[in-house]
XYZ file of N, CA and C in Angstrom:
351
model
N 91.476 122.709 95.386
C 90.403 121.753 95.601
C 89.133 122.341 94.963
N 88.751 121.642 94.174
C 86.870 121.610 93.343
C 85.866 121.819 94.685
N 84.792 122.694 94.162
C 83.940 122.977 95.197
C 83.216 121.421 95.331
N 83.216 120.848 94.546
C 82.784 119.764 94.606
C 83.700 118.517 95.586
N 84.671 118.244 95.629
C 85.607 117.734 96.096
C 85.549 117.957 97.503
N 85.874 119.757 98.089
C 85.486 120.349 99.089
C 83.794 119.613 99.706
N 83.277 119.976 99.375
C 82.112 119.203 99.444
C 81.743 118.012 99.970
N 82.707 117.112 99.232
C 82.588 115.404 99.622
C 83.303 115.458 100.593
N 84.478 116.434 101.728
C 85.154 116.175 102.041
C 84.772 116.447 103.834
N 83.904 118.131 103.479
C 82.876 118.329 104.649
C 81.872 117.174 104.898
N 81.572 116.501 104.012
C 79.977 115.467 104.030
C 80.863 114.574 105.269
N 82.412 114.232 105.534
C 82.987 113.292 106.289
C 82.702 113.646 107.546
N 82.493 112.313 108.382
C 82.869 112.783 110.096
C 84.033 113.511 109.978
N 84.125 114.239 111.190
C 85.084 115.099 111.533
C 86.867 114.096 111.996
N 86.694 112.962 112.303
C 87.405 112.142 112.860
C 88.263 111.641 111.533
N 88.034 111.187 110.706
C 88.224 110.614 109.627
C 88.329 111.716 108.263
N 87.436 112.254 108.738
C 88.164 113.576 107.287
C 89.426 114.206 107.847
N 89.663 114.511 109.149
C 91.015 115.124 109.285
C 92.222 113.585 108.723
N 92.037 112.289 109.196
C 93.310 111.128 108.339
C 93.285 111.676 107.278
N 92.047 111.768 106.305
C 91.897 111.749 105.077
C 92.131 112.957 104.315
N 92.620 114.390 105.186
C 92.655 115.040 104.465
C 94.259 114.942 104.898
N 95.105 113.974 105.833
C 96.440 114.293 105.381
C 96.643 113.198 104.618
N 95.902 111.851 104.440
C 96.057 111.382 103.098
C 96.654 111.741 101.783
N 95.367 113.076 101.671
C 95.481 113.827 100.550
C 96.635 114.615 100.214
N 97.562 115.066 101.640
C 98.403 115.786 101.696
C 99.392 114.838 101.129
N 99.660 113.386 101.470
C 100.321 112.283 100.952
C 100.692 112.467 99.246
N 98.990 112.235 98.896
C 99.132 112.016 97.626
C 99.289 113.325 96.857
N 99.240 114.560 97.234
C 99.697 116.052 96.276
C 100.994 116.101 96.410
N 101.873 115.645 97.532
C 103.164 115.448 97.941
C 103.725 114.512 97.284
N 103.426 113.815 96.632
C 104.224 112.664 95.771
C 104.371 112.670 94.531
N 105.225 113.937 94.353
C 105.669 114.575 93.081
C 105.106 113.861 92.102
N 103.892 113.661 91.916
C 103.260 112.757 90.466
C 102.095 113.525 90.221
N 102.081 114.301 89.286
C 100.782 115.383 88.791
C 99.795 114.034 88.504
N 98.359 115.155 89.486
C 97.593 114.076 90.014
C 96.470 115.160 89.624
N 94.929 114.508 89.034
C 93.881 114.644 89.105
C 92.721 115.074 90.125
N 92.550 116.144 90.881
C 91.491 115.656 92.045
C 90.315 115.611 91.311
N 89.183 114.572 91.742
C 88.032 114.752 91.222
C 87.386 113.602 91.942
N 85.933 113.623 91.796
C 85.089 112.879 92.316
C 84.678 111.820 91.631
N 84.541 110.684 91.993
C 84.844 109.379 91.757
C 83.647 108.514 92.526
N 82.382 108.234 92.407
C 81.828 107.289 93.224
C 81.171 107.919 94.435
N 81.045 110.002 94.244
C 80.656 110.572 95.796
C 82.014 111.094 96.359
N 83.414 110.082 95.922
C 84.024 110.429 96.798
C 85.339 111.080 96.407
N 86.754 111.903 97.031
C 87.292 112.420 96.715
C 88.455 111.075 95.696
N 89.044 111.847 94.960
C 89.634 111.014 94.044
C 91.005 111.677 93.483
N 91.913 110.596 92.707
C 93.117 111.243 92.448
C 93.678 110.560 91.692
N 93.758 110.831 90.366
C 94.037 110.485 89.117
C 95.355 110.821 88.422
N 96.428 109.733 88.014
C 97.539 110.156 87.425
C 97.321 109.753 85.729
N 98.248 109.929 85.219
C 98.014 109.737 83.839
C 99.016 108.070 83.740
N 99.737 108.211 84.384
C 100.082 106.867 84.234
C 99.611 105.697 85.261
N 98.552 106.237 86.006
C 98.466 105.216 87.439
C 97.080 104.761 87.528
N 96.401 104.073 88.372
C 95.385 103.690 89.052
C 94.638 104.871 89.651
N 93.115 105.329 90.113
C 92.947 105.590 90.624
C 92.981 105.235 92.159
N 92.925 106.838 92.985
C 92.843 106.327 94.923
C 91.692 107.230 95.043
N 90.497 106.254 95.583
C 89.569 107.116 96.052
C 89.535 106.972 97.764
N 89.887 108.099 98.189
C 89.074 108.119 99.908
C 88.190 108.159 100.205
N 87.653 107.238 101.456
C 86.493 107.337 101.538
C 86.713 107.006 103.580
N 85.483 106.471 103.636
C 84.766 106.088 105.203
C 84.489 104.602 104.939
N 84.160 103.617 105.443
C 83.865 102.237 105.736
C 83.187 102.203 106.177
N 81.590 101.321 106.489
C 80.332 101.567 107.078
C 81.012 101.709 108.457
N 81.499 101.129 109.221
C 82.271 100.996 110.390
C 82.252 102.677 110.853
N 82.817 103.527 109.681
C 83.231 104.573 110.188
C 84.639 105.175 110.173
N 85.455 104.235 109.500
C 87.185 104.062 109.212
C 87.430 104.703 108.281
N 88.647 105.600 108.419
C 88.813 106.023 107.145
C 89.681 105.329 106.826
N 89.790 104.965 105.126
C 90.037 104.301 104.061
C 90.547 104.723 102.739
N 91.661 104.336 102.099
C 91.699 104.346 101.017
C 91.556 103.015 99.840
N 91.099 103.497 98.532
C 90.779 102.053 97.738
C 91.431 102.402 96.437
N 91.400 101.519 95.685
C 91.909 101.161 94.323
C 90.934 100.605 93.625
N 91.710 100.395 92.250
C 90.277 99.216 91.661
C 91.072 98.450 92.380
N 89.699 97.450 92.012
C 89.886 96.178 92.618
C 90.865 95.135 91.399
N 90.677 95.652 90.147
C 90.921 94.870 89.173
C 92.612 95.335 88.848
N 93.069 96.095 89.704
C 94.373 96.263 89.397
C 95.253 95.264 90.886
N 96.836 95.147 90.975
C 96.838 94.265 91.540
C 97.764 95.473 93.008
N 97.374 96.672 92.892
C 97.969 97.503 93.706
C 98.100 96.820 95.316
N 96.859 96.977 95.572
C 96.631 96.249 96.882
C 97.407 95.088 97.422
N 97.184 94.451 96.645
C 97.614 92.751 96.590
C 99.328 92.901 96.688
N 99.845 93.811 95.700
C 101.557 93.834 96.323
C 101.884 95.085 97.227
N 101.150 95.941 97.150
C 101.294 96.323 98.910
C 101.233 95.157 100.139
N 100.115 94.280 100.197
C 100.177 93.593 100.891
C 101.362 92.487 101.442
N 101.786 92.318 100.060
C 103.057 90.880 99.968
C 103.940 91.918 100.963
N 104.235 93.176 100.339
C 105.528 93.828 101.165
C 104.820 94.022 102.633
N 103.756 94.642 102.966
C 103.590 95.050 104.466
C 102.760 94.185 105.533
N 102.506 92.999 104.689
C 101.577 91.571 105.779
C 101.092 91.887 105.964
N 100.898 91.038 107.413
C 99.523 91.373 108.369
C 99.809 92.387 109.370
N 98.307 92.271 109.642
C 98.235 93.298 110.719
C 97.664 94.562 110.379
N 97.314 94.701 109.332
C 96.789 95.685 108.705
C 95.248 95.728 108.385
N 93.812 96.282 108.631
C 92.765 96.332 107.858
C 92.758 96.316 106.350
N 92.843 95.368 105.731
C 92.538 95.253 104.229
C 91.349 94.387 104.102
N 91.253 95.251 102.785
C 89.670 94.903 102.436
C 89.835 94.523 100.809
N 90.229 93.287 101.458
C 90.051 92.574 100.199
C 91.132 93.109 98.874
N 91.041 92.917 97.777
C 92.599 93.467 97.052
C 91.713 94.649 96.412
N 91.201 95.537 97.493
C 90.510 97.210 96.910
C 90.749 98.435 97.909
N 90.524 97.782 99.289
C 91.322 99.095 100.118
C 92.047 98.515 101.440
N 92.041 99.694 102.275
C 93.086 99.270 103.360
C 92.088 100.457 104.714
N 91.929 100.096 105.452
C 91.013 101.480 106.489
C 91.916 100.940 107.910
N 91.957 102.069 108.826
C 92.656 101.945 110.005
C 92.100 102.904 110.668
N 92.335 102.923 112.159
C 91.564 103.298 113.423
C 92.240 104.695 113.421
N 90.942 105.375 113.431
C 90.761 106.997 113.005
C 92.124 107.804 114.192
N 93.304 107.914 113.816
C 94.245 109.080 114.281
C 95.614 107.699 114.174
N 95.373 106.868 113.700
C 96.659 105.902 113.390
C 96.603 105.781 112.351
N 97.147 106.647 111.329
C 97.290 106.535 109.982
C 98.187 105.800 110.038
N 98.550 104.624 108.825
C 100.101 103.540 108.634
C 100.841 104.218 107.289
N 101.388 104.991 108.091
C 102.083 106.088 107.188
C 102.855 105.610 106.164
N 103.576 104.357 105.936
C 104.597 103.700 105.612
C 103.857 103.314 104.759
N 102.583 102.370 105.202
C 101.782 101.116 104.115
C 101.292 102.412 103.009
N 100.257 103.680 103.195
C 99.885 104.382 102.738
C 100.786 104.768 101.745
N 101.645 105.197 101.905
C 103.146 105.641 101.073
C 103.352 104.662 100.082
N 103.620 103.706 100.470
C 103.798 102.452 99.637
C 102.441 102.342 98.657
N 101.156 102.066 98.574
C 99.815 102.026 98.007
C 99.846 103.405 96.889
N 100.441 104.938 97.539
C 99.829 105.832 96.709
C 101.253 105.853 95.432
N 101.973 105.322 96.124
C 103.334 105.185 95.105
C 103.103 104.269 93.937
N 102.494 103.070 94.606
C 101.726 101.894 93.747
C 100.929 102.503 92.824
N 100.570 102.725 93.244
C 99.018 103.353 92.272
C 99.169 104.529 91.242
N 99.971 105.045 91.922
C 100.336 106.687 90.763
C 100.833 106.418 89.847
N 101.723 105.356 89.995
C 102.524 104.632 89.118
C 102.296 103.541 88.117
N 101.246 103.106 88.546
C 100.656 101.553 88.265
C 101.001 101.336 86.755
N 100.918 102.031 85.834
C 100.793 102.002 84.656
C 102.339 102.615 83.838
N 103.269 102.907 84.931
C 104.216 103.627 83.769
C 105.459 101.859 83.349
């Protein structure tokens, strides 16, 4: 991790940087050589064939992951995992800080790493 990265990651509540840092554990775990870097303030993760995922917080206070908006990642995560889920619109997805949706998440960073091959 970039001192910088590190950085954006302390700036988090304590509640939401621990989801977000097993997020992160998600996306280094998904055998797809990945980019960390900062993106918008916030931590980020870049494949060579995929979309970016930036983590972040939600004014709310949720931790969150996003996409572009202009890719259609979101949007077929959604078709497969419905409702019931916090989505925000076809850019991220945020859920109540210590209920990560381990499954939907999985599905999104798979989406995304991939987006482009």
């Amino acid at each position: 991790m970039t001192p910088e990265v590190k950085a954006a990651f302390e700036k988090l509540p304590d509640g939401p940087r621990a989801d977000l840092m097993q997020v992160r554990e998600m996306i280094l775990g998904s055998g797809v050589t990945v980019e960390e870097a900062l993106r918008w303030g916030q931590p980020a993760y870049l494949a060579k064939k995929g979309t970016t995922i930036r983590l972040g917080v939600t004014k709310a206070g949720l931790p969150s992951v996003f996409t572009h908006c202009q890719s259609s990642v979101m949007g077929d995560v959604q078709a497969v995992a419905g409702a019931g889920h916090n989505w925000d619109g076809n850019r991220g997805l945020s859920w109540s800080q210590g209920e990560l949706p381990d499954e939907v998440l999985r599905l999104i960073i798979d989406r995304a790493l991939g987006y482009h091959a």
